[in-house]
PDB file of C-alpha atoms in Angstrom:
ATOM      1  CA  MET A   5       2.593   4.469  32.762  1.00  0.00           C
ATOM      2  CA  PRO A   6      -0.375   6.844  32.210  1.00  0.00           C
ATOM      3  CA  ARG A   7      -2.053   6.076  28.992  1.00  0.00           C
ATOM      4  CA  ASP A   8      -1.518   7.414  25.907  1.00  0.00           C
ATOM      5  CA  SER A   9      -5.132   8.821  24.971  1.00  0.00           C
ATOM      6  CA  ARG A  10      -4.396   9.629  21.563  1.00  0.00           C
ATOM      7  CA  SER A  11      -2.675   6.617  20.505  1.00  0.00           C
ATOM      8  CA  ALA A  12      -5.505   4.801  22.129  1.00  0.00           C
ATOM      9  CA  LEU A  13      -7.988   6.637  20.116  1.00  0.00           C
ATOM     10  CA  LEU A  14      -6.279   6.021  16.851  1.00  0.00           C
ATOM     11  CA  ALA A  15      -5.846   2.505  17.433  1.00  0.00           C
ATOM     12  CA  ALA A  16      -9.781   2.552  18.176  1.00  0.00           C
ATOM     13  CA  ALA A  17     -11.012   4.666  15.469  1.00  0.00           C
ATOM     14  CA  ALA A  18      -8.715   3.035  12.782  1.00  0.00           C
ATOM     15  CA  GLU A  19     -11.085   0.217  13.701  1.00  0.00           C
ATOM     16  CA  GLU A  20     -14.113   1.718  13.263  1.00  0.00           C
ATOM     17  CA  PHE A  21     -13.442   4.069  10.406  1.00  0.00           C
ATOM     18  CA  ALA A  22     -12.234   1.088   8.396  1.00  0.00           C
ATOM     19  CA  ARG A  23     -15.619  -1.249   9.162  1.00  0.00           C
ATOM     20  CA  PHE A  24     -17.895   1.829   8.769  1.00  0.00           C
ATOM     21  CA  GLY A  25     -16.004   4.574   7.226  1.00  0.00           C
ATOM     22  CA  PRO A  26     -16.013   8.202   8.029  1.00  0.00           C
ATOM     23  CA  LYS A  27     -19.724   8.562   8.037  1.00  0.00           C
ATOM     24  CA  GLY A  28     -20.380   5.856   9.300  1.00  0.00           C
ATOM     25  CA  ALA A  29     -18.709   5.533  12.503  1.00  0.00           C
ATOM     26  CA  ARG A  30     -19.562   6.975  16.028  1.00  0.00           C
ATOM     27  CA  ILE A  31     -18.276   8.544  18.792  1.00  0.00           C
ATOM     28  CA  GLN A  32     -20.080   6.606  20.901  1.00  0.00           C
ATOM     29  CA  ALA A  33     -18.514   2.954  19.470  1.00  0.00           C
ATOM     30  CA  ILE A  34     -14.585   4.721  19.102  1.00  0.00           C
ATOM     31  CA  VAL A  35     -14.121   5.934  22.799  1.00  0.00           C
ATOM     32  CA  GLN A  36     -15.758   3.121  23.959  1.00  0.00           C
ATOM     33  CA  ARG A  37     -13.784   0.651  21.895  1.00  0.00           C
ATOM     34  CA  ALA A  38     -10.252   3.081  23.646  1.00  0.00           C
ATOM     35  CA  GLY A  39     -11.778   3.282  26.969  1.00  0.00           C
ATOM     36  CA  ILE A  40     -11.461   6.610  26.863  1.00  0.00           C
ATOM     37  CA  ASN A  41     -13.330   9.961  27.830  1.00  0.00           C
ATOM     38  CA  GLU A  42     -15.086  11.502  24.025  1.00  0.00           C
ATOM     39  CA  ARG A  43     -13.728  14.688  25.948  1.00  0.00           C
ATOM     40  CA  MET A  44      -9.838  13.751  24.948  1.00  0.00           C
ATOM     41  CA  ILE A  45     -10.899  13.013  21.165  1.00  0.00           C
ATOM     42  CA  TYR A  46     -11.915  17.521  21.076  1.00  0.00           C
ATOM     43  CA  HIS A  47      -9.201  17.377  23.223  1.00  0.00           C
ATOM     44  CA  HIS A  48      -6.392  16.336  20.406  1.00  0.00           C
ATOM     45  CA  PHE A  49      -8.730  16.331  17.171  1.00  0.00           C
ATOM     46  CA  GLY A  50     -10.656  19.016  17.633  1.00  0.00           C
ATOM     47  CA  SER A  51     -13.647  17.032  16.061  1.00  0.00           C
ATOM     48  CA  LYS A  52     -14.278  13.504  14.746  1.00  0.00           C
ATOM     49  CA  ASP A  53     -13.414  14.635  11.199  1.00  0.00           C
ATOM     50  CA  GLY A  54     -10.297  15.607  12.573  1.00  0.00           C
ATOM     51  CA  LEU A  55     -10.412  12.102  14.340  1.00  0.00           C
ATOM     52  CA  TYR A  56     -10.585  10.544  10.827  1.00  0.00           C
ATOM     53  CA  ALA A  57      -7.948  12.951   9.089  1.00  0.00           C
ATOM     54  CA  ALA A  58      -4.658  11.205  11.830  1.00  0.00           C
ATOM     55  CA  VAL A  59      -5.698   8.063  11.510  1.00  0.00           C
ATOM     56  CA  LEU A  60      -5.489   8.335   7.539  1.00  0.00           C
ATOM     57  CA  GLU A  61      -2.209  10.443   8.102  1.00  0.00           C
ATOM     58  CA  ALA A  62      -0.534   8.207  10.548  1.00  0.00           C
ATOM     59  CA  GLN A  63      -1.958   4.736   8.743  1.00  0.00           C
ATOM     60  CA  ALA A  64      -0.595   5.775   5.382  1.00  0.00           C
ATOM     61  CA  SER A  65       2.777   7.433   6.647  1.00  0.00           C
ATOM     62  CA  GLY A  66       3.376   4.311   8.476  1.00  0.00           C
ATOM     63  CA  LEU A  67       3.118   2.564   5.003  1.00  0.00           C
ATOM     64  CA  ILE A  68       5.583   5.736   3.188  1.00  0.00           C
ATOM     65  CA  GLU A  69       7.597   5.401   5.327  1.00  0.00           C
ATOM     66  CA  ALA A  70       8.710   1.884   6.021  1.00  0.00           C
ATOM     67  CA  TRP A  71       8.289   1.385   1.970  1.00  0.00           C
ATOM     68  CA  ARG A  72      10.954   4.337   1.680  1.00  0.00           C
ATOM     69  CA  GLN A  73      13.410   1.777   4.331  1.00  0.00           C
ATOM     70  CA  VAL A  74      12.107  -0.609   1.061  1.00  0.00           C
ATOM     71  CA  ILE A  75      13.277   1.160  -1.402  1.00  0.00           C
ATOM     72  CA  HIS A  76      16.594   2.911  -0.349  1.00  0.00           C
ATOM     73  CA  ARG A  77      17.760  -0.934  -0.265  1.00  0.00           C
ATOM     74  CA  ALA A  78      16.385  -1.762  -2.978  1.00  0.00           C
ATOM     75  CA  ALA A  79      18.401   1.098  -5.003  1.00  0.00           C
ATOM     76  CA  GLY A  80      21.444  -0.228  -5.092  1.00  0.00           C
ATOM     77  CA  MET A  81      20.552  -3.643  -6.392  1.00  0.00           C
ATOM     78  CA  ALA A  82      20.001  -4.643 -10.358  1.00  0.00           C
ATOM     79  CA  PRO A  83      16.945  -2.825 -11.634  1.00  0.00           C
ATOM     80  CA  TYR A  84      15.056  -6.264 -12.148  1.00  0.00           C
ATOM     81  CA  GLU A  85      15.968  -7.367  -8.915  1.00  0.00           C
ATOM     82  CA  GLY A  86      15.304  -3.882  -6.870  1.00  0.00           C
ATOM     83  CA  MET A  87      11.858  -3.550  -8.573  1.00  0.00           C
ATOM     84  CA  GLN A  88      11.052  -7.305  -7.369  1.00  0.00           C
ATOM     85  CA  ALA A  89      12.063  -6.394  -4.369  1.00  0.00           C
ATOM     86  CA  VAL A  90      10.174  -3.057  -3.841  1.00  0.00           C
ATOM     87  CA  LEU A  91       7.173  -4.497  -5.440  1.00  0.00           C
ATOM     88  CA  ALA A  92       7.141  -7.113  -2.553  1.00  0.00           C
ATOM     89  CA  GLY A  93       8.132  -5.373  -0.018  1.00  0.00           C
ATOM     90  CA  PHE A  94       4.642  -2.962  -1.137  1.00  0.00           C
ATOM     91  CA  ALA A  95       2.617  -6.354  -1.130  1.00  0.00           C
ATOM     92  CA  ASP A  96       4.286  -7.351   2.246  1.00  0.00           C
ATOM     93  CA  LEU A  97       3.505  -3.995   3.904  1.00  0.00           C
ATOM     94  CA  LEU A  98       0.011  -3.466   2.852  1.00  0.00           C
ATOM     95  CA  ALA A  99      -0.726  -6.540   3.603  1.00  0.00           C
ATOM     96  CA  ALA A 100       0.187  -6.225   7.495  1.00  0.00           C
ATOM     97  CA  ARG A 101      -2.575  -3.096   7.289  1.00  0.00           C
ATOM     98  CA  PRO A 102      -5.943  -4.254   6.705  1.00  0.00           C
ATOM     99  CA  GLN A 103      -7.669  -1.633   8.310  1.00  0.00           C
ATOM    100  CA  LEU A 104      -5.532   1.012   6.092  1.00  0.00           C
ATOM    101  CA  VAL A 105      -6.379  -0.794   2.344  1.00  0.00           C
ATOM    102  CA  ALA A 106      -9.773  -0.671   3.913  1.00  0.00           C
ATOM    103  CA  LEU A 107      -9.622   3.242   4.987  1.00  0.00           C
ATOM    104  CA  THR A 108      -8.110   3.378   0.903  1.00  0.00           C
ATOM    105  CA  VAL A 109     -11.248   2.278  -0.098  1.00  0.00           C
ATOM    106  CA  HIS A 110     -13.603   4.747   1.867  1.00  0.00           C
ATOM    107  CA  GLU A 111     -11.721   7.421   1.203  1.00  0.00           C
ATOM    108  CA  ALA A 112     -12.249   6.313  -2.476  1.00  0.00           C
ATOM    109  CA  LEU A 113     -15.675   5.916  -2.379  1.00  0.00           C
ATOM    110  CA  GLY A 114     -15.969   9.806  -0.411  1.00  0.00           C
ATOM    111  CA  GLY A 115     -13.563  11.591  -3.446  1.00  0.00           C
ATOM    112  CA  TRP A 116     -10.860  11.617  -1.666  1.00  0.00           C
ATOM    113  CA  ARG A 117     -11.389  14.965   0.008  1.00  0.00           C
ATOM    114  CA  THR A 118      -8.796  13.642   3.619  1.00  0.00           C
ATOM    115  CA  LEU A 119      -5.673  12.383   1.742  1.00  0.00           C
ATOM    116  CA  PRO A 120      -3.453  15.303   0.214  1.00  0.00           C
ATOM    117  CA  LEU A 121      -3.817  14.189  -4.072  1.00  0.00           C
ATOM    118  CA  PRO A 122      -0.469  14.392  -5.212  1.00  0.00           C
ATOM    119  CA  THR A 123       1.458  16.562  -8.095  1.00  0.00           C
ATOM    120  CA  ALA A 124       3.878  17.070 -10.042  1.00  0.00           C
ATOM    121  CA  GLY A 125       6.199  18.798  -7.398  1.00  0.00           C
ATOM    122  CA  THR A 126       5.637  16.034  -5.090  1.00  0.00           C
ATOM    123  CA  ALA A 127       6.286  12.965  -6.926  1.00  0.00           C
ATOM    124  CA  PRO A 128       7.265  10.261  -3.980  1.00  0.00           C
ATOM    125  CA  PHE A 129      10.309   8.157  -3.805  1.00  0.00           C
ATOM    126  CA  PRO A 130      12.979   9.269  -6.258  1.00  0.00           C
ATOM    127  CA  GLU A 131      15.374   6.924  -4.990  1.00  0.00           C
ATOM    128  CA  LEU A 132      12.496   4.524  -6.964  1.00  0.00           C
ATOM    129  CA  ARG A 133      12.254   6.713 -10.237  1.00  0.00           C
ATOM    130  CA  GLU A 134      15.454   6.444 -10.445  1.00  0.00           C
ATOM    131  CA  LEU A 135      15.815   2.804 -10.100  1.00  0.00           C
ATOM    132  CA  TYR A 136      13.374   2.626 -13.046  1.00  0.00           C
ATOM    133  CA  GLU A 137      15.118   4.786 -15.103  1.00  0.00           C
ATOM    134  CA  ARG A 138      18.335   3.323 -14.489  1.00  0.00           C
ATOM    135  CA  GLY A 139      16.425  -0.270 -15.543  1.00  0.00           C
ATOM    136  CA  GLN A 140      15.033   1.558 -18.971  1.00  0.00           C
ATOM    137  CA  ARG A 141      18.521   2.539 -20.140  1.00  0.00           C
ATOM    138  CA  GLN A 142      20.291  -0.683 -19.603  1.00  0.00           C
ATOM    139  CA  GLY A 143      17.608  -1.823 -21.136  1.00  0.00           C
ATOM    140  CA  VAL A 144      15.842  -4.321 -18.679  1.00  0.00           C
ATOM    141  CA  PHE A 145      12.356  -2.021 -18.505  1.00  0.00           C
ATOM    142  CA  ARG A 146      10.512  -0.821 -21.772  1.00  0.00           C
ATOM    143  CA  ALA A 147      11.367   2.559 -22.907  1.00  0.00           C
ATOM    144  CA  ASP A 148       8.074   4.007 -23.641  1.00  0.00           C
ATOM    145  CA  CYS A 149       6.562   3.457 -21.238  1.00  0.00           C
ATOM    146  CA  PRO A 150       7.785   6.993 -17.684  1.00  0.00           C
ATOM    147  CA  PHE A 151       7.519   5.841 -14.977  1.00  0.00           C
ATOM    148  CA  GLU A 152       4.452   7.855 -13.758  1.00  0.00           C
ATOM    149  CA  ILE A 153       2.374   5.143 -15.523  1.00  0.00           C
ATOM    150  CA  ALA A 154       4.812   1.851 -14.316  1.00  0.00           C
ATOM    151  CA  HIS A 155       4.269   3.577 -11.256  1.00  0.00           C
ATOM    152  CA  GLY A 156       0.613   4.016 -11.248  1.00  0.00           C
ATOM    153  CA  VAL A 157      -0.230   0.659 -12.185  1.00  0.00           C
ATOM    154  CA  ALA A 158       1.781  -1.418 -10.190  1.00  0.00           C
ATOM    155  CA  LEU A 159       0.758   0.028  -7.067  1.00  0.00           C
ATOM    156  CA  SER A 160      -2.995   0.226  -8.475  1.00  0.00           C
ATOM    157  CA  ALA A 161      -2.588  -3.701  -9.292  1.00  0.00           C
ATOM    158  CA  LEU A 162      -1.041  -4.503  -5.379  1.00  0.00           C
ATOM    159  CA  VAL A 163      -3.587  -2.271  -3.746  1.00  0.00           C
ATOM    160  CA  GLY A 164      -6.633  -3.599  -5.769  1.00  0.00           C
ATOM    161  CA  SER A 165      -5.367  -7.402  -5.203  1.00  0.00           C
ATOM    162  CA  MET A 166      -5.772  -6.298  -1.595  1.00  0.00           C
ATOM    163  CA  VAL A 167      -9.671  -4.761  -2.094  1.00  0.00           C
ATOM    164  CA  LEU A 168     -10.419  -7.654  -4.098  1.00  0.00           C
ATOM    165  CA  LYS A 169      -8.854 -10.989  -2.034  1.00  0.00           C
ATOM    166  CA  ALA A 170     -11.866 -12.162  -0.128  1.00  0.00           C
ATOM    167  CA  ARG A 171     -14.405 -11.979  -3.104  1.00  0.00           C
ATOM    168  CA  GLY A 172     -11.542 -14.018  -5.701  1.00  0.00           C
ATOM    169  CA  ALA A 173     -10.806 -16.372  -2.513  1.00  0.00           C
ATOM    170  CA  ALA A 174     -12.299 -19.194  -3.744  1.00  0.00           C
ATOM    171  CA  VAL A 175     -10.434 -18.785  -7.475  1.00  0.00           C
ATOM    172  CA  MET A 176      -6.929 -18.524  -5.753  1.00  0.00           C
ATOM    173  CA  ASP A 177      -7.831 -21.910  -3.699  1.00  0.00           C
ATOM    174  CA  SER A 178      -8.729 -23.743  -6.448  1.00  0.00           C
ATOM    175  CA  ALA A 179      -5.064 -22.366  -8.802  1.00  0.00           C
ATOM    176  CA  ALA A 180      -3.693 -23.163  -5.131  1.00  0.00           C
ATOM    177  CA  LEU A 181      -2.371 -19.909  -4.625  1.00  0.00           C
ATOM    178  CA  GLY A 182      -5.104 -19.321  -1.084  1.00  0.00           C
ATOM    179  CA  ALA A 183      -2.957 -21.371   1.166  1.00  0.00           C
ATOM    180  CA  ASP A 184       0.702 -20.093   0.484  1.00  0.00           C
ATOM    181  CA  PRO A 185       0.416 -15.273   0.477  1.00  0.00           C
ATOM    182  CA  ALA A 186       3.726 -15.354  -0.345  1.00  0.00           C
ATOM    183  CA  ARG A 187       3.026 -17.361  -3.790  1.00  0.00           C
ATOM    184  CA  LEU A 188       0.145 -15.426  -4.573  1.00  0.00           C
ATOM    185  CA  ARG A 189       3.361 -12.391  -4.301  1.00  0.00           C
ATOM    186  CA  ASP A 190       5.719 -13.219  -6.077  1.00  0.00           C
ATOM    187  CA  GLN A 191       3.035 -13.945  -8.450  1.00  0.00           C
ATOM    188  CA  VAL A 192       1.258 -10.991  -8.681  1.00  0.00           C
ATOM    189  CA  VAL A 193       4.894  -9.584  -8.748  1.00  0.00           C
ATOM    190  CA  GLY A 194       5.941 -11.274 -11.783  1.00  0.00           C
ATOM    191  CA  GLN A 195       3.042 -10.409 -13.737  1.00  0.00           C
ATOM    192  CA  LEU A 196       3.530  -6.972 -12.703  1.00  0.00           C
ATOM    193  CA  LEU A 197       7.718  -7.241 -14.337  1.00  0.00           C
ATOM    194  CA  ASP A 198       7.586  -9.124 -16.838  1.00  0.00           C
ATOM    195  CA  GLY A 199       4.107  -8.972 -18.090  1.00  0.00           C
ATOM    196  CA  MET A 200       2.008 -11.494 -20.824  1.00  0.00           C
ATOM    197  CA  THR A 201       5.141 -11.949 -23.140  1.00  0.00           C
ATOM    198  CA  GLY A 202       7.169 -13.413 -19.991  1.00  0.00           C
ATOM    199  CA  ARG A 203      10.229 -11.682 -19.008  1.00  0.00           C
ATOM    200  CA  PRO A 204      13.088 -11.436 -22.381  1.00  0.00           C
ATOM    201  CA  GLN A 205      15.884 -14.369 -22.043  1.00  0.00           C
ATOM    202  CA  ARG A 206      19.562 -12.891 -20.817  1.00  0.00           C
ATOM    203  CA  ALA A 207      22.483 -13.630 -21.979  1.00  0.00           C
ATOM    204  CA  GLY A 208      24.158 -16.445 -20.682  1.00  0.00           C
ATOM    205  CA  GLU A 209      20.693 -17.706 -19.351  1.00  0.00           C
ATOM    206  CA  GLY A 210      18.940 -21.024 -20.473  1.00  0.00           C
ATOM    207  CA  VAL A 211      16.063 -21.051 -22.020  1.00  0.00           C
ATOM    208  CA  ARG A 212      12.426 -22.004 -20.135  1.00  0.00           C
ATOM    209  CA  GLN A 213      10.297 -24.855 -19.810  1.00  0.00           C
TER     210      GLN A 213
END
């Protein structure tokens, strides 16, 4: 079966761009890693910048589509449990994509020149908004915090926890969290959902110790 040169270049470029950024990554290193002739970059992508844009699009769209499926499954759940599944799912998807985390940092440092910025007309995931607003109507989530703030804070915290993961490794180890990524994920998600005051007690629940 002939090797897919486009896919090979995208995979190699994702590694190089994640490590060195769009300016520091070298074409020669990308083609050497891919085992593909340099001219195929210009055939498939037109330029190094075109290759970088294609890498970002492929990485971001893969995450978005996978998270969309998580949200769709959670949309039929009770608001608190559904949001818990949504945030934990995003954390797991992000943890499985360390290159995307690094690429996001480089893109942010570059002023978001490549990925399109969201606008009010391109708000993502209507099912997620409906889940959150249903929770507001039911008194599960605070009524004075709009979806845009809750969504932005949650994603910033989850992405930030991945960006700072290595820097805070010793601190997490001292709290017995470093060796258990799932427990750490649940702690972060719980903090986002419950906040500093803790989850409000519901009728029928026992007093927490």
